[in-house]
Amino acid sequence: MKPRRPETEKSSISIRKYLKPGDIGMVIHLHGVVYSEEQGWDETFDGYVAGPIARFATSRSERERIWIVEVEKAGEGRVVGSAAVVKASEEEAQLRWLLLAPEVRGLGLGRRLAEEAVEFSRSVGYPSIFLWTVRGLEAAESLYESLGFEETEEKTSEIWGGVVTEVRYDLKL
């Protein structure tokens, strides 16, 4: 079944580069719900997302940024996606929490978020950026490869209620 799109006449999609109260909880919630439905992962994945994003929210630097995708309808905003660049080290940025709700996929938002993350990382002086994803997310893998990311590592573990193969992608800036 094709995902429902937001009704463009009655709603609008925006991307903002700052957090509002409740955003962190919504990003965690979105990750938990989407990956539970699409990958069968359990509640431990929520914790995996929650710890680092809570640290980001309380101590981010000028070399870090978050993008929040929001659908506004009738004056109310609903978080439907996110992406962030976090400082992994002085030399490496990490692209994290890139996810879109099914209803807003296929609109070019994922590409826009990834491109903005790469450009931001370049603009603040990181020589490289990396990300971790999981095997089997073909659209994500295709997007990363189209931007020049190269697969550099793979590991399979029993995590999040299943057996998951994580894949690292790196890009020299």
CSV table of C-alpha atoms in Angstrom, one decimal:
chain,number,residue,atom,x,y,z
A,1,MET,CA,0.0,0.0,0.0
A,2,LYS,CA,1.3,3.4,-1.0
A,3,PRO,CA,2.0,5.8,2.0
A,4,ARG,CA,-0.5,8.6,2.4
A,5,ARG,CA,0.8,12.0,1.5
A,6,PRO,CA,0.0,15.1,3.5
A,7,GLU,CA,-2.7,17.1,1.8
A,8,THR,CA,-0.8,19.9,0.2
A,9,GLU,CA,-3.7,22.3,0.2
A,10,LYS,CA,-4.4,21.9,3.9
A,11,SER,CA,-0.9,21.3,5.2
A,12,SER,CA,2.7,22.4,4.5
A,13,ILE,CA,6.0,20.8,5.1
A,14,SER,CA,8.9,22.8,6.5
A,15,ILE,CA,12.4,22.0,7.7
A,16,ARG,CA,13.8,24.0,10.6
A,17,LYS,CA,17.3,24.0,12.0
A,18,TYR,CA,16.5,24.4,15.7
A,19,LEU,CA,14.7,22.5,18.4
A,20,LYS,CA,11.5,23.3,20.1
A,21,PRO,CA,10.2,21.8,23.3
A,22,GLY,CA,9.0,18.2,22.7
A,23,ASP,CA,11.1,17.7,19.5
A,24,ILE,CA,13.6,15.3,21.0
A,25,GLY,CA,10.8,13.1,22.3
A,26,MET,CA,9.0,13.2,18.9
A,27,VAL,CA,12.2,12.2,17.1
A,28,ILE,CA,12.7,9.3,19.5
A,29,HIS,CA,9.1,8.3,19.1
A,30,LEU,CA,9.2,8.5,15.3
A,31,HIS,CA,12.3,6.3,15.2
A,32,GLY,CA,10.8,3.7,17.6
A,33,VAL,CA,7.5,3.5,15.8
A,34,VAL,CA,8.8,3.5,12.2
A,35,TYR,CA,11.5,0.9,12.9
A,36,SER,CA,9.2,-1.3,14.9
A,37,GLU,CA,6.7,-1.3,12.0
A,38,GLU,CA,9.3,-1.6,9.2
A,39,GLN,CA,12.1,-3.7,10.8
A,40,GLY,CA,10.4,-5.4,13.7
A,41,TRP,CA,12.7,-3.8,16.3
A,42,ASP,CA,11.8,-3.6,19.9
A,43,GLU,CA,11.8,-0.9,22.6
A,44,THR,CA,15.5,-1.2,23.1
A,45,PHE,CA,16.0,0.8,19.9
A,46,ASP,CA,14.2,3.7,21.5
A,47,GLY,CA,16.9,3.7,24.2
A,48,TYR,CA,19.7,3.5,21.5
A,49,VAL,CA,18.3,6.7,20.0
A,50,ALA,CA,17.4,8.4,23.2
A,51,GLY,CA,20.8,8.5,24.9
A,52,PRO,CA,22.8,10.2,22.2
A,53,ILE,CA,20.0,12.6,21.1
A,54,ALA,CA,19.5,13.7,24.7
A,55,ARG,CA,23.3,14.4,25.0
A,56,PHE,CA,23.1,16.3,21.7
A,57,ALA,CA,20.1,18.4,23.0
A,58,THR,CA,22.0,19.5,26.1
A,59,SER,CA,25.5,20.1,24.9
A,60,ARG,CA,25.7,20.7,21.1
A,61,SER,CA,28.3,22.9,19.6
A,62,GLU,CA,28.5,25.3,16.6
A,63,ARG,CA,29.9,22.3,14.6
A,64,GLU,CA,26.6,20.4,15.2
A,65,ARG,CA,23.2,20.9,13.8
A,66,ILE,CA,19.8,19.2,13.6
A,67,TRP,CA,17.1,19.5,11.0
A,68,ILE,CA,13.5,18.9,12.0
A,69,VAL,CA,10.9,18.1,9.3
A,70,GLU,CA,7.5,19.2,10.3
A,71,VAL,CA,4.1,19.0,8.7
A,72,GLU,CA,1.8,21.9,9.7
A,73,LYS,CA,-1.9,21.5,9.4
A,74,ALA,CA,-4.5,23.8,10.9
A,75,GLY,CA,-1.9,25.7,12.9
A,76,GLU,CA,-0.4,22.6,14.5
A,77,GLY,CA,3.0,21.1,13.7
A,78,ARG,CA,3.8,17.4,13.7
A,79,VAL,CA,7.4,16.1,13.5
A,80,VAL,CA,7.7,13.7,10.5
A,81,GLY,CA,11.4,13.6,10.0
A,82,SER,CA,14.9,14.5,11.2
A,83,ALA,CA,18.6,14.5,10.5
A,84,ALA,CA,21.6,15.8,12.4
A,85,VAL,CA,25.3,16.3,12.2
A,86,VAL,CA,27.1,15.5,15.4
A,87,LYS,CA,30.8,15.8,16.3
A,88,ALA,CA,32.3,12.4,16.5
A,89,SER,CA,35.8,13.9,16.8
A,90,GLU,CA,37.6,17.0,15.7
A,91,GLU,CA,38.2,15.4,12.3
A,92,GLU,CA,34.9,13.5,11.8
A,93,ALA,CA,31.3,14.5,11.6
A,94,GLN,CA,28.6,11.9,12.0
A,95,LEU,CA,25.2,12.0,10.2
A,96,ARG,CA,22.6,10.7,12.6
A,97,TRP,CA,18.8,10.3,13.0
A,98,LEU,CA,18.1,10.7,9.3
A,99,LEU,CA,14.5,9.4,9.0
A,100,LEU,CA,11.3,10.3,7.4
A,101,ALA,CA,7.8,9.1,8.2
A,102,PRO,CA,6.4,7.0,5.3
A,103,GLU,CA,3.8,9.7,4.4
A,104,VAL,CA,6.6,12.2,3.4
A,105,ARG,CA,9.0,9.8,1.6
A,106,GLY,CA,9.5,10.2,-2.1
A,107,LEU,CA,9.3,14.0,-2.0
A,108,GLY,CA,13.1,14.6,-2.1
A,109,LEU,CA,13.3,15.5,1.6
A,110,GLY,CA,15.8,12.7,2.4
A,111,ARG,CA,18.2,13.9,-0.3
A,112,ARG,CA,17.8,17.5,0.8
A,113,LEU,CA,18.5,16.6,4.4
A,114,ALA,CA,21.6,14.5,3.5
A,115,GLU,CA,22.9,17.2,1.1
A,116,GLU,CA,22.5,19.9,3.7
A,117,ALA,CA,24.2,17.8,6.3
A,118,VAL,CA,27.2,17.2,4.0
A,119,GLU,CA,27.4,20.8,3.1
A,120,PHE,CA,27.1,21.9,6.7
A,121,SER,CA,29.9,19.5,7.7
A,122,ARG,CA,32.1,20.9,5.0
A,123,SER,CA,31.3,24.5,6.0
A,124,VAL,CA,32.4,24.0,9.6
A,125,GLY,CA,35.7,22.4,8.7
A,126,TYR,CA,35.2,18.6,9.1
A,127,PRO,CA,37.5,16.7,6.7
A,128,SER,CA,35.1,13.7,6.6
A,129,ILE,CA,31.6,12.6,7.6
A,130,PHE,CA,30.3,9.1,8.3
A,131,LEU,CA,27.1,7.4,9.1
A,132,TRP,CA,25.8,4.0,10.2
A,133,THR,CA,22.7,2.5,8.6
A,134,VAL,CA,21.4,-1.1,8.4
A,135,ARG,CA,21.6,-3.5,5.5
A,136,GLY,CA,18.4,-3.7,3.5
A,137,LEU,CA,17.4,-0.1,3.4
A,138,GLU,CA,17.9,0.2,-0.3
A,139,ALA,CA,16.6,3.7,-0.8
A,140,ALA,CA,19.0,5.0,2.0
A,141,GLU,CA,21.9,3.0,0.6
A,142,SER,CA,21.3,4.4,-2.9
A,143,LEU,CA,21.0,7.9,-1.6
A,144,TYR,CA,24.3,7.7,0.4
A,145,GLU,CA,26.2,6.2,-2.6
A,146,SER,CA,24.8,8.9,-4.9
A,147,LEU,CA,26.3,11.5,-2.6
A,148,GLY,CA,29.7,9.8,-2.8
A,149,PHE,CA,29.7,7.9,0.5
A,150,GLU,CA,31.5,4.6,0.4
A,151,GLU,CA,30.7,1.5,2.5
A,152,THR,CA,33.7,0.9,4.8
A,153,GLU,CA,32.5,-1.5,7.5
A,154,GLU,CA,29.9,-4.0,8.3
A,155,LYS,CA,28.9,-5.8,11.6
A,156,THR,CA,26.1,-8.2,12.4
A,157,SER,CA,24.8,-8.3,16.0
A,158,GLU,CA,21.8,-9.4,18.0
A,159,ILE,CA,20.3,-6.1,19.0
A,160,TRP,CA,16.9,-4.4,19.1
A,161,GLY,CA,15.1,-7.7,19.3
A,162,GLY,CA,16.6,-9.3,16.2
A,163,VAL,CA,19.7,-9.9,14.2
A,164,VAL,CA,20.8,-6.7,12.5
A,165,THR,CA,23.6,-6.0,10.0
A,166,GLU,CA,24.9,-2.4,10.5
A,167,VAL,CA,26.8,-0.8,7.7
A,168,ARG,CA,29.1,2.2,8.0
A,169,TYR,CA,29.5,4.7,5.1
A,170,ASP,CA,32.3,7.3,4.9
A,171,LEU,CA,32.7,10.4,2.8
A,172,LYS,CA,35.9,12.5,2.5
A,173,LEU,CA,35.0,16.2,2.3
